[in-house]
Short mmCIF file of C-alpha atoms in Angstrom, two decimals:
data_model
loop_
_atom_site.label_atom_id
_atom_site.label_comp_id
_atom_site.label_asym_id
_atom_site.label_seq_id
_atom_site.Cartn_x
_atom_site.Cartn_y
_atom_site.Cartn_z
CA UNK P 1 -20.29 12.96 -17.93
CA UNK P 2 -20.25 9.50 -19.44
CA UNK P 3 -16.78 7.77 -20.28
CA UNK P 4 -17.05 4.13 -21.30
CA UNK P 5 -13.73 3.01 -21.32
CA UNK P 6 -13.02 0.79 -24.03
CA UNK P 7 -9.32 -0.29 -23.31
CA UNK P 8 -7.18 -0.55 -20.30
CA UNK P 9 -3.74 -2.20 -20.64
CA UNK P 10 -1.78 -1.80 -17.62
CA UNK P 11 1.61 -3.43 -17.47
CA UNK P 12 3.42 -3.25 -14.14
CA UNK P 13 6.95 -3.30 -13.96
CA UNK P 14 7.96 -4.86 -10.58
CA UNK P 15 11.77 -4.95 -10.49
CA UNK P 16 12.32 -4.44 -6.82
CA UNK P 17 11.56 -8.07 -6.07
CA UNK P 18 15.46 -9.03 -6.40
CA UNK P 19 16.20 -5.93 -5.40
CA UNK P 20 14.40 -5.79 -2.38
CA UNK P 21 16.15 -9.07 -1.05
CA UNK P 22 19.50 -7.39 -1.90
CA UNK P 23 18.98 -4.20 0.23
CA UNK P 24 17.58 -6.09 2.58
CA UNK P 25 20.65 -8.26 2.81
CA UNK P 26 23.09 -5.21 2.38
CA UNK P 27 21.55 -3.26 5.87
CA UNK P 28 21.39 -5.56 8.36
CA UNK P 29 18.65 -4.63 10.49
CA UNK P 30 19.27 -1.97 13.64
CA UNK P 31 18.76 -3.39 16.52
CA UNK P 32 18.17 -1.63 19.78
CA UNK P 33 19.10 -3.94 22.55
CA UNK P 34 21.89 -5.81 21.30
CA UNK P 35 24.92 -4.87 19.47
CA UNK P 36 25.10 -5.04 15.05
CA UNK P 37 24.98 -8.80 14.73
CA UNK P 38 28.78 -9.96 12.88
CA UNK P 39 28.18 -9.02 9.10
CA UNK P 40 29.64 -13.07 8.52
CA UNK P 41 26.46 -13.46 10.88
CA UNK P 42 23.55 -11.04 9.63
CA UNK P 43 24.51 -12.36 5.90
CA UNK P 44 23.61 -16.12 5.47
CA UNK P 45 23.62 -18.54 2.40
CA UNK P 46 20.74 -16.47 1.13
CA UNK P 47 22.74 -13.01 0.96
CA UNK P 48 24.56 -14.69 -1.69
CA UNK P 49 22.82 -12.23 -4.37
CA UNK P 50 24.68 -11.68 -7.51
CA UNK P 51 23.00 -8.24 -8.04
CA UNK P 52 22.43 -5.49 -5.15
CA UNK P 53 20.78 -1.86 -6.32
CA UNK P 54 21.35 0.80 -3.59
CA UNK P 55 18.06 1.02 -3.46
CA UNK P 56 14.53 -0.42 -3.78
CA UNK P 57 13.26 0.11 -7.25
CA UNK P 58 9.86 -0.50 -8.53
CA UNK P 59 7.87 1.10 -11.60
CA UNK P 60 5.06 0.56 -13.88
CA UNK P 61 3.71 1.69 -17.52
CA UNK P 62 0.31 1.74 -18.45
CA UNK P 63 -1.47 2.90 -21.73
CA UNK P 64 -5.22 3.76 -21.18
CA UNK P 65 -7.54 4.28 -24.37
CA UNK P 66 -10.84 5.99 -23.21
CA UNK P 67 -13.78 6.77 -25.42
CA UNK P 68 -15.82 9.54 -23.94
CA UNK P 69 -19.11 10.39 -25.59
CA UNK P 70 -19.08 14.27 -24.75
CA UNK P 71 -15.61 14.90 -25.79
CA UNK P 72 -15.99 17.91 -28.13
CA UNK P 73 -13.12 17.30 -30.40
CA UNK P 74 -11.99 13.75 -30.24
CA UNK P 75 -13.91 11.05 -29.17
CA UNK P 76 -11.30 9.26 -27.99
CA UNK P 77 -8.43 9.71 -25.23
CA UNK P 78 -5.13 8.23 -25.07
CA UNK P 79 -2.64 8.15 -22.24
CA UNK P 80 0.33 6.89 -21.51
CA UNK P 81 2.07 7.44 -18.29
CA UNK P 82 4.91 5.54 -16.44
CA UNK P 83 6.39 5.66 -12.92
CA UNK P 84 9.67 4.96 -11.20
CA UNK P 85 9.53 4.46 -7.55
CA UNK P 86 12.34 4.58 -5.48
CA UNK P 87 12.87 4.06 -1.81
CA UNK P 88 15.09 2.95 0.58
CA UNK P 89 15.09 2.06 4.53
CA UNK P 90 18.09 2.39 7.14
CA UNK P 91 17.40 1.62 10.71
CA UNK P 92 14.34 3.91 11.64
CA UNK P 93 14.76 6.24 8.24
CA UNK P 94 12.89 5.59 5.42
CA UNK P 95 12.84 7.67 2.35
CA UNK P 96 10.88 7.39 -0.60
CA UNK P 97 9.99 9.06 -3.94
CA UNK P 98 7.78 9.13 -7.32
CA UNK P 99 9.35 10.27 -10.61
CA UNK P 100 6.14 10.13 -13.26
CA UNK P 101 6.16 10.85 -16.91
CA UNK P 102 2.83 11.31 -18.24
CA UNK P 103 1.08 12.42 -21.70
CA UNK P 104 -2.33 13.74 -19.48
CA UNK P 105 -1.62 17.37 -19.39
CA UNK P 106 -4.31 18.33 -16.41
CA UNK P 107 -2.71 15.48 -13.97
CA UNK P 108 0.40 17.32 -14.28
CA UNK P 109 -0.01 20.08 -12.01
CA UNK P 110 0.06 17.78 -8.86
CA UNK P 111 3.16 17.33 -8.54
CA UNK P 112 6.97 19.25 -9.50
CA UNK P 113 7.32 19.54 -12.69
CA UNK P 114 11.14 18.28 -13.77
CA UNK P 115 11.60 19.76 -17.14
CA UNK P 116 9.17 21.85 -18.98
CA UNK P 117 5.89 20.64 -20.44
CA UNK P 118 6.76 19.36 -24.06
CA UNK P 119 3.27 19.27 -25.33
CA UNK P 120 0.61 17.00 -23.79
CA UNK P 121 4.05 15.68 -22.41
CA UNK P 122 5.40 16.13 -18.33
CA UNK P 123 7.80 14.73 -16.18
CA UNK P 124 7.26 15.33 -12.61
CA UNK P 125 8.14 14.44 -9.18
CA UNK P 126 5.09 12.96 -7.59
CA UNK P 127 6.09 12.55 -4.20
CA UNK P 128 9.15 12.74 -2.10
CA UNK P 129 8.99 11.95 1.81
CA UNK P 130 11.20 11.49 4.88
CA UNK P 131 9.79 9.26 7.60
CA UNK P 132 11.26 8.68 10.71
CA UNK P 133 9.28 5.53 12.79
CA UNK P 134 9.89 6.72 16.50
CA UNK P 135 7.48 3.97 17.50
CA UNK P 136 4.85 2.18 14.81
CA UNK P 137 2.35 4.39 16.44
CA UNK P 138 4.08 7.52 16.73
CA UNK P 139 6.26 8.26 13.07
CA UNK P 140 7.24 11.43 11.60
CA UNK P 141 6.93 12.51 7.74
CA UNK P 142 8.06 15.38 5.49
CA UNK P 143 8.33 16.39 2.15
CA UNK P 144 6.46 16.59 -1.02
CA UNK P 145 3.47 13.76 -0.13
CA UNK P 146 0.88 13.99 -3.48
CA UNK P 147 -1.91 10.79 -4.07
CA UNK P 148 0.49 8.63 -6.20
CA UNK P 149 -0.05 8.42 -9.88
CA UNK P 150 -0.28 4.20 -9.46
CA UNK P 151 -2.76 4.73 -6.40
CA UNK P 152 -4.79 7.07 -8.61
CA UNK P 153 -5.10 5.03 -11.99
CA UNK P 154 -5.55 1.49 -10.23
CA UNK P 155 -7.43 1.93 -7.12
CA UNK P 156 -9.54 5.06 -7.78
CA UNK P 157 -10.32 3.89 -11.78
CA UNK P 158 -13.88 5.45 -11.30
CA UNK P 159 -12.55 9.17 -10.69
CA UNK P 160 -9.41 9.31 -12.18
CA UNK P 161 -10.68 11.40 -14.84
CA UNK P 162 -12.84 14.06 -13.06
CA UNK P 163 -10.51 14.61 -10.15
CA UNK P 164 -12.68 16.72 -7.85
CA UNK P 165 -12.17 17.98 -4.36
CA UNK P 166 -13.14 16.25 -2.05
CA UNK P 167 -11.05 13.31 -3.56
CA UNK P 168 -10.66 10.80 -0.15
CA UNK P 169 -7.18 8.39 -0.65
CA UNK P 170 -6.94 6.59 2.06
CA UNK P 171 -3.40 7.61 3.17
CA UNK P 172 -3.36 10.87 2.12
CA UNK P 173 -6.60 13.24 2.27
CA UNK P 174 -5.74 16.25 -0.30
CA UNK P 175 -4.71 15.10 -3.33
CA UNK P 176 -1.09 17.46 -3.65
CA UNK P 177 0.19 18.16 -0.58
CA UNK P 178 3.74 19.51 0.67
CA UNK P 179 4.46 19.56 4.92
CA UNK P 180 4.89 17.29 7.74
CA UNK P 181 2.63 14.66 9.07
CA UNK P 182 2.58 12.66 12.26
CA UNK P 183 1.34 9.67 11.89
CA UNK P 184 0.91 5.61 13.47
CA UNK P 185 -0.53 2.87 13.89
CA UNK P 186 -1.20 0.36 16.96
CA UNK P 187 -2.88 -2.87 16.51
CA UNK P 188 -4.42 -5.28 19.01
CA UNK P 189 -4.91 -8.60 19.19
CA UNK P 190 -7.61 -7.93 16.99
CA UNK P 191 -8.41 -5.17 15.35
CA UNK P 192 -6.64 -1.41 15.76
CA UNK P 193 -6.51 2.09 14.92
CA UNK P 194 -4.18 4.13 12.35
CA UNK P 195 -4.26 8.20 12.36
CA UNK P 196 -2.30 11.17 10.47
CA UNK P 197 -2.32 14.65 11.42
CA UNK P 198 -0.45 16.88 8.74
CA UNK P 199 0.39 20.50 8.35
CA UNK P 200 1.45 22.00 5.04
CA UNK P 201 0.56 23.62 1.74
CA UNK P 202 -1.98 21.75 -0.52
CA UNK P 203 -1.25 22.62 -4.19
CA UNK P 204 -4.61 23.29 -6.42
CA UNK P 205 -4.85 23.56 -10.26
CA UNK P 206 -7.37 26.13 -11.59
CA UNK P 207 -8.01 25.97 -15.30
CA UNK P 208 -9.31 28.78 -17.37
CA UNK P 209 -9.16 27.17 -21.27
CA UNK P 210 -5.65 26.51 -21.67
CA UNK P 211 -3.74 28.31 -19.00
CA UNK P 212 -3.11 26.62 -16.24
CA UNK P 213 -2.51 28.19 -12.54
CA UNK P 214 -1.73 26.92 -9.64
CA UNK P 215 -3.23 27.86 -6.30
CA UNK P 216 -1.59 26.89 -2.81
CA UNK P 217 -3.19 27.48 0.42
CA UNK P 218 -2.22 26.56 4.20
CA UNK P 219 -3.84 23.18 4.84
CA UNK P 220 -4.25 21.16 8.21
CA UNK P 221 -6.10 18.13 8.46
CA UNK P 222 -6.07 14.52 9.63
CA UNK P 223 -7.64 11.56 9.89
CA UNK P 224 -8.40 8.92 12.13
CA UNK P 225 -9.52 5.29 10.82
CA UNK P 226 -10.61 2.22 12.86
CA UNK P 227 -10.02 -1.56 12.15
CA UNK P 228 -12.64 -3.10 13.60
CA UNK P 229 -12.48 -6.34 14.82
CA UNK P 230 -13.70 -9.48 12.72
CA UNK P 231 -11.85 -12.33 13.99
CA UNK P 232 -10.68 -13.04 10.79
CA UNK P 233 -13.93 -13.27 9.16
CA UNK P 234 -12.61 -10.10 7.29
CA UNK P 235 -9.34 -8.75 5.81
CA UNK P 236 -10.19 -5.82 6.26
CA UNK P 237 -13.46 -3.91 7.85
CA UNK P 238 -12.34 -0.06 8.53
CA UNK P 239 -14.16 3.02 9.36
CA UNK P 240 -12.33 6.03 8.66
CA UNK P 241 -12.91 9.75 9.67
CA UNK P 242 -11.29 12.78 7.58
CA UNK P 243 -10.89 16.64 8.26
CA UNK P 244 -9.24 19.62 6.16
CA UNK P 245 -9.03 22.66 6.16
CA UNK P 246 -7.57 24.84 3.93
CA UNK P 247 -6.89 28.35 3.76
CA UNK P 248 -6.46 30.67 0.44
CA UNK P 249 -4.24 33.77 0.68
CA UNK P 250 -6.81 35.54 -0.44
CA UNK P 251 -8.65 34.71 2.87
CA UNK P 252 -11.20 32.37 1.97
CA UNK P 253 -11.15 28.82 3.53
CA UNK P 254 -12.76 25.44 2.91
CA UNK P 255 -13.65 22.88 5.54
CA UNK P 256 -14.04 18.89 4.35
CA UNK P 257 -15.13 16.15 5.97
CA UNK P 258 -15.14 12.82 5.05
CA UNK P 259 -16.03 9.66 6.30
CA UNK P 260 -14.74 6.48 4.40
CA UNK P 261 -16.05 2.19 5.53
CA UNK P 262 -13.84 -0.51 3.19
CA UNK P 263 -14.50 -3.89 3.71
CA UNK P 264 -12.64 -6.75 2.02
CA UNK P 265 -13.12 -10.18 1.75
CA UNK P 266 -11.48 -13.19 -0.15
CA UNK P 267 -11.66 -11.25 -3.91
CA UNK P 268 -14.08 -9.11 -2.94
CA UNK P 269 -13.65 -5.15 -1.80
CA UNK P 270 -15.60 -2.46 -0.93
CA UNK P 271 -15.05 1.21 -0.93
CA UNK P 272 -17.38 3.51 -0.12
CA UNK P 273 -17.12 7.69 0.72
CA UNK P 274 -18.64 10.00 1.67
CA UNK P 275 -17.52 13.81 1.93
CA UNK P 276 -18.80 17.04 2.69
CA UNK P 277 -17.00 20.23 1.74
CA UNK P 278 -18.08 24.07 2.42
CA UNK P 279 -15.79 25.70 -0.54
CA UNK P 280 -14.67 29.32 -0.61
CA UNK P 281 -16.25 30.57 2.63
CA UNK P 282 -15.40 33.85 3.48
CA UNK P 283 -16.29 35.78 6.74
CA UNK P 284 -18.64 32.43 7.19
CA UNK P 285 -20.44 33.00 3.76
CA UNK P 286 -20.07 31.22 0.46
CA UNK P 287 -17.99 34.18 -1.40
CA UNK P 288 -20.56 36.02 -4.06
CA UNK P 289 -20.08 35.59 -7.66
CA UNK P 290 -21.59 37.82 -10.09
CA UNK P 291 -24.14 36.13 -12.54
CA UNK P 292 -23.41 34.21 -15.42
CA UNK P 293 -19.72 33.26 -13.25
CA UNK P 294 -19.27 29.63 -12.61
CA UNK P 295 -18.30 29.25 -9.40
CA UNK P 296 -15.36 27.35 -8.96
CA UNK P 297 -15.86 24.57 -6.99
CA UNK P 298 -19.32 23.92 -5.44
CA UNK P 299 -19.79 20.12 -3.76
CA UNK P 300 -21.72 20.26 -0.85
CA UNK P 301 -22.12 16.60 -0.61
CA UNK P 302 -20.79 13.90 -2.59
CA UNK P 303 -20.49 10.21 -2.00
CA UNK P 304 -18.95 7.15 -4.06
CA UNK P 305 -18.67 3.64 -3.69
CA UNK P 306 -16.27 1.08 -5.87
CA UNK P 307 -17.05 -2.25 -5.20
CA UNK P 308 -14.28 -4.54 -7.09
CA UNK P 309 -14.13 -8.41 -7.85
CA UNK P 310 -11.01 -10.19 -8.57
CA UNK P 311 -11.24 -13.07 -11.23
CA UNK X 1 -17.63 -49.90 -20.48
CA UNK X 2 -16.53 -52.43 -17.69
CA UNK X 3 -12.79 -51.85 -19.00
CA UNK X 4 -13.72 -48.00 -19.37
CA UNK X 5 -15.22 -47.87 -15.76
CA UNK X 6 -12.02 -49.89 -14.48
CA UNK X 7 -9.49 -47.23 -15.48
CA UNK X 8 -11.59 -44.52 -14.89
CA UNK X 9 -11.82 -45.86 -11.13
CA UNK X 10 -8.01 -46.99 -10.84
CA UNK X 11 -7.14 -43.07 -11.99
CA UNK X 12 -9.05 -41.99 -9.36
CA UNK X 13 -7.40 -44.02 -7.00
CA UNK X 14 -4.16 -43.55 -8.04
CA UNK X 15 -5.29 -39.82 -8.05
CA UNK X 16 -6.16 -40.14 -4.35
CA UNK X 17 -2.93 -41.71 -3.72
CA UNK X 18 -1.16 -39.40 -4.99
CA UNK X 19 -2.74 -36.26 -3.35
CA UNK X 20 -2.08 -38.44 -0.29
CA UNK X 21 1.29 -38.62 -0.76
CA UNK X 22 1.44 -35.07 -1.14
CA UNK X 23 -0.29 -34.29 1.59
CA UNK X 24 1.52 -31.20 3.57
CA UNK X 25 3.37 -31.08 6.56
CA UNK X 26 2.79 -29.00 9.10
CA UNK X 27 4.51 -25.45 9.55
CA UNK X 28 6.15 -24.09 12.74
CA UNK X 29 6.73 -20.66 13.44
CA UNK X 30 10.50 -20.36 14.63
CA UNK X 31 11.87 -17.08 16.05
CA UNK X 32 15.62 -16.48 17.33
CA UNK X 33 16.63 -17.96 20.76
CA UNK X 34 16.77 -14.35 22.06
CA UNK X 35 13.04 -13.94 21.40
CA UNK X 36 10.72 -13.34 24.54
CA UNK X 37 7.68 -14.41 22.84
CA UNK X 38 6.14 -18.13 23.72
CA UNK X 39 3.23 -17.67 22.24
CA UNK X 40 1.44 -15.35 19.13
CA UNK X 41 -1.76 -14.78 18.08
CA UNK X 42 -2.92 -15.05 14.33
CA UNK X 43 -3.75 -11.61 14.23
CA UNK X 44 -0.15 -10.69 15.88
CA UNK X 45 1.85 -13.06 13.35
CA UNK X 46 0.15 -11.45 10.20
CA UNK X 47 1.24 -8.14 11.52
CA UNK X 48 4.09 -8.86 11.56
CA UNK X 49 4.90 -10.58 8.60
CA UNK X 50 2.55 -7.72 6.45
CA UNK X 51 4.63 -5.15 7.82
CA UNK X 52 2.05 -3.51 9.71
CA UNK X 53 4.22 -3.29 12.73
CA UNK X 54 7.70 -3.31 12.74
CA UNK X 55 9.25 -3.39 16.23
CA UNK X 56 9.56 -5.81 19.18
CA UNK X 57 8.25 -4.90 22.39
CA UNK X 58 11.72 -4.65 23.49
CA UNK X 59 12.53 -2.39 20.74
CA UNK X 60 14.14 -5.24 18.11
CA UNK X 61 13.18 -4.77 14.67
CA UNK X 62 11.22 -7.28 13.18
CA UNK X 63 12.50 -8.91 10.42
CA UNK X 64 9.81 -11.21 8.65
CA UNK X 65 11.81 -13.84 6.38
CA UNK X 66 9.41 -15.75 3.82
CA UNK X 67 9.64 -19.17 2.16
CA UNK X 68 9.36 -19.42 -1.37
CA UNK X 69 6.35 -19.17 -3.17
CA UNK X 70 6.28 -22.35 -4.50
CA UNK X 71 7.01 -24.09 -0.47
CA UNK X 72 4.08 -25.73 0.73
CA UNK X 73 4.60 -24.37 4.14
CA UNK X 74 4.39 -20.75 2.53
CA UNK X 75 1.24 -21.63 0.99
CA UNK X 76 -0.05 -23.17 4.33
CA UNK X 77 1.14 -19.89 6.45
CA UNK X 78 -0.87 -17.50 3.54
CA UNK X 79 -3.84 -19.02 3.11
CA UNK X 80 -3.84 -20.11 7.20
CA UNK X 81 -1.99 -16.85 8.87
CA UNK X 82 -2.63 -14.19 6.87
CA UNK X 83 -5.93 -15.09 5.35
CA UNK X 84 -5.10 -14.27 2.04
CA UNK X 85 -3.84 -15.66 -1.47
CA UNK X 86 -0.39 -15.36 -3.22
CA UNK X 87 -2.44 -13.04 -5.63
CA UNK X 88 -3.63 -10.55 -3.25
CA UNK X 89 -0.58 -10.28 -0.74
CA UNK X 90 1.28 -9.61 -4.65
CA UNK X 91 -1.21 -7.04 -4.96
CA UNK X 92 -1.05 -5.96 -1.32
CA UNK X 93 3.05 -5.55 -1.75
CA UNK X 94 2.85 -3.79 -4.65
CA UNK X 95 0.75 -1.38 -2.88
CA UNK X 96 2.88 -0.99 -0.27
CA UNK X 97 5.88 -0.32 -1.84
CA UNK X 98 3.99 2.26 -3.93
CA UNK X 99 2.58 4.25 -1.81
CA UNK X 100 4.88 3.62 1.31
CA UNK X 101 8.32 2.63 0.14
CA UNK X 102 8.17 -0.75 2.20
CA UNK X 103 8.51 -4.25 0.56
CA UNK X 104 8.29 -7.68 1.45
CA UNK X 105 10.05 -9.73 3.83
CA UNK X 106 12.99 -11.39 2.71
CA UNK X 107 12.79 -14.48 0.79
CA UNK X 108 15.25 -17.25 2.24
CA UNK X 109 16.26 -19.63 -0.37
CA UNK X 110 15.07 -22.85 1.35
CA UNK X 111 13.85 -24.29 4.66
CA UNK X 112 17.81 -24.27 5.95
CA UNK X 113 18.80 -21.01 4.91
CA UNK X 114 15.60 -19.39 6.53
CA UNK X 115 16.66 -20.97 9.73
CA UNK X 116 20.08 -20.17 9.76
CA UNK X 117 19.09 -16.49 9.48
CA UNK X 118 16.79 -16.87 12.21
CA UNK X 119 19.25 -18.11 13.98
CA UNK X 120 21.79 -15.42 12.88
CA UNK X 121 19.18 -12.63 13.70
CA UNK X 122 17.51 -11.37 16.85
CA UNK X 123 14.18 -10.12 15.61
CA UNK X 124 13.66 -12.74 13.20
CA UNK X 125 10.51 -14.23 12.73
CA UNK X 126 9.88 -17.30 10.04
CA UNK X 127 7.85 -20.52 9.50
CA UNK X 128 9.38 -24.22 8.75
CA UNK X 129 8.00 -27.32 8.29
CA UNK X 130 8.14 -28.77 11.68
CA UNK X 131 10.39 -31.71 10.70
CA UNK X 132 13.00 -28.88 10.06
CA UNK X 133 13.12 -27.45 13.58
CA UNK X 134 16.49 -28.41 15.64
CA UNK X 135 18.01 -26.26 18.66
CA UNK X 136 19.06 -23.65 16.98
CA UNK X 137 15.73 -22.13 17.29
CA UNK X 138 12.86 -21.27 19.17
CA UNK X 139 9.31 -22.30 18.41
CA UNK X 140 6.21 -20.66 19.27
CA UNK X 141 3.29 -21.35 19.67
CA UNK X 142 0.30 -19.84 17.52
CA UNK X 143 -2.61 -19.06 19.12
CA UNK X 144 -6.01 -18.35 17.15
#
């Protein structure tokens, strides 16, 4: 498949900045050994804000024009798609959601649909979490936790179109995903480690020409990455280790492993992934297809790299 | 040409001068009386002002307050601290708040106001110029 993307406007909406300030100012921080501070105290001059939101808002609209060679009835590909994010922290709470309203039709089945599909046309709920930070290296999450639509579109620019399993984001490993996770992070005084081990249902879209399905199967994984020490010399240098493992309810289960290295320097980033999956396994055997059926998903190995410079 | 070469040489110097007498002061990082800390690391200060971790030892939340952009002690604590430019830590919040719901510190108005919070707040955490500091907070050291 061979897209060569002619146009990519992306306009990101950012109105949280002010915002931000003003919930900030409006919740003083929680503090554990010492009483509130005096509210006459916590504000200062700066809390002086002429306009406080509730909560933190941020959002973005992009337009994407794509002309793919092998498209069989248009050559070209339009999309429009917009998010509003909304989140908001008290003391060791911190909730946060995705609303996204998209004209792709086959992103749409990641997350909860709001209303129903007018057209190429969706509004969904992309994600919708609960975290509660017991320590930075020991936090709790629930709720509905799917790859954000930004994360997608901007970081992952090279396989947002084909979105096959194994897909590896590097917070979250399936890409629509509804449970609890335990998670943290502890860093030294170089270098440190992050993991996540989550319990759930992952949500899969089968296609079969224009109806849509949905397919949801019990799902544990984790991951575990590494931040290696560079005294400085890099931003960033991790090593990252993935495992799922999902199970249909028609019995048939898929194991994935993935192992991800990003490196970033100055302007510079690397990405690179690589994943193994063993898809629709039952009683420790591929499941047999009769001939001429396509099997559904097939990917013994796969591996990807985006290297990115920022002008 | 002599006149050319004169003007083109007293621009320069007045050029130098002037970068000179721009040139920046130092920053301090100041932290509430209360504080235990003497001393950070690099690597411990970036944490903490990225958000990375966002408690105390003693269980105080941190609360990271920033300069404005356009402060030259901001600039010096990005490029110096956190190894990074304005551009990417932009990029870096934005990905943040995207995909975890957190956002930058808060942005204190001017050199004064960012101390007074400090001040005001246990688990602040911010950087001055060093002409700035008075008694009303603590400085600490930062260590490479």
């Amino acid at each position: 498949m061979r897209y060569s993307e002619i146009a990519r406007i992306g306009l990101l909406v950012v109105c949280a900045t002010a915002s931000t300030a003003a919930w900030a100012q409006a919740d003083p921080p929680v503090f554990d050994d010492a009483p509130p501070p005096q509210k006459s105290q916590a504000s200062g001059p700066a809390a002086e804000t002429k306009f406080k939101l509730p909560v933190d808002v941020a959002g973005y609209f992009g337009v994407r024009y794509t002309n793919a060679d092998d498209l069989s009835l248009h050559s070209s590909y339009l999309e429009y798609s917009a998010s509003l994010f909304l989140s908001k922290t008290i003391g060791r709470w911190r909730f946060h959601s995705e609303l996204n309203v998209t004209s792709s039709p086959e992103f749409a089945s990641e997350g909860i649909l709001l209303t129903p599909r007018q057209g190429n046309w969706s509004a969904k709920l992309d994600t919708l979490s609960l975290n509660y930070n017991l320590r930075d290296w020991l936090q709790v999450q629930a709720g509905f936790v799917f790859v954000p639509t930004y994360w997608r579109e901007h970081r992952y620019q090279s396989t947002a179109l084909p979105v096959d399993d194994p897909l590896i984001d590097e917070t979250v490993f399936p890409s629509a995903f509804k449970g609890v996770a335990i998670h943290g992070d502890k860093y030294f005084k170089d270098g440190g480690f992050s993991y996540e081990v989550y319990g759930g249902v992952d949500q899969q879209s089968n296609f079969d020409r224009s109806k849509m399905t949905i397919e949801r199967s019990r799902a544990l994984g984790g991951k575990f990455v590494a931040h290696l020490p560079s005294r400085h010399f890099f931003e960033v240098l991790d090593i990252g280790f993935h495992r799922l493992r999902r199970a249909a309810q028609d019995g048939s289960i898929d194991q994935l492993y993935g192992v991800e290295f990003h490196l970033e320097k100055g302007r510079i980033g690397v990405l690179a992934e690589f994943a193994h999956a063993s898809m629709d396994i039952v009683n420790g055997r591929p499941r047999p297809y009769p001939p001429g059926v396509l099997r559904p998903a097939l990917i013994p190995n796969q591996s990807q790299a985006v290297c990115r410079r920022q002008f | 040409m002599k006149r050319f070469c004169f003007t083109l040489a007293l621009v320069f110097f007045l050029a130098l001068g002037s970068a000179d007498g721009k040139r920046e002061e130092k920053f301090v990082v100041i932290v509430n009386p209360s504080n235990h800390f003497d001393a950070l690391s690099r690597s411990k200060l970036s944490y903490l002002f990225l958000r990375k971790v966002s408690r105390w030892p003693w269980g105080a939340e941190v609360d990271p307050i920033d300069l404005k952009a356009q402060e030259p002690a901001r600039q010096q604590f990005t490029k110096e601290v956190l190894g990074t430019t304005e551009e990417q830590l932009a990029q870096y919040w934005i990905d943040q708040r995207v995909t975890r719901g957190v956002g930058p510190p808060v942005e204190a108005r001017d050199v004064a106001t960012a101390k007074a919070l400090v001040a005001a707040r246990p688990g602040a955490i911010a950087y001055i110029p060093a002409s700035a500091v008075d008694g009303t907070v603590k400085v600490i050291q930062v260590q490479p």
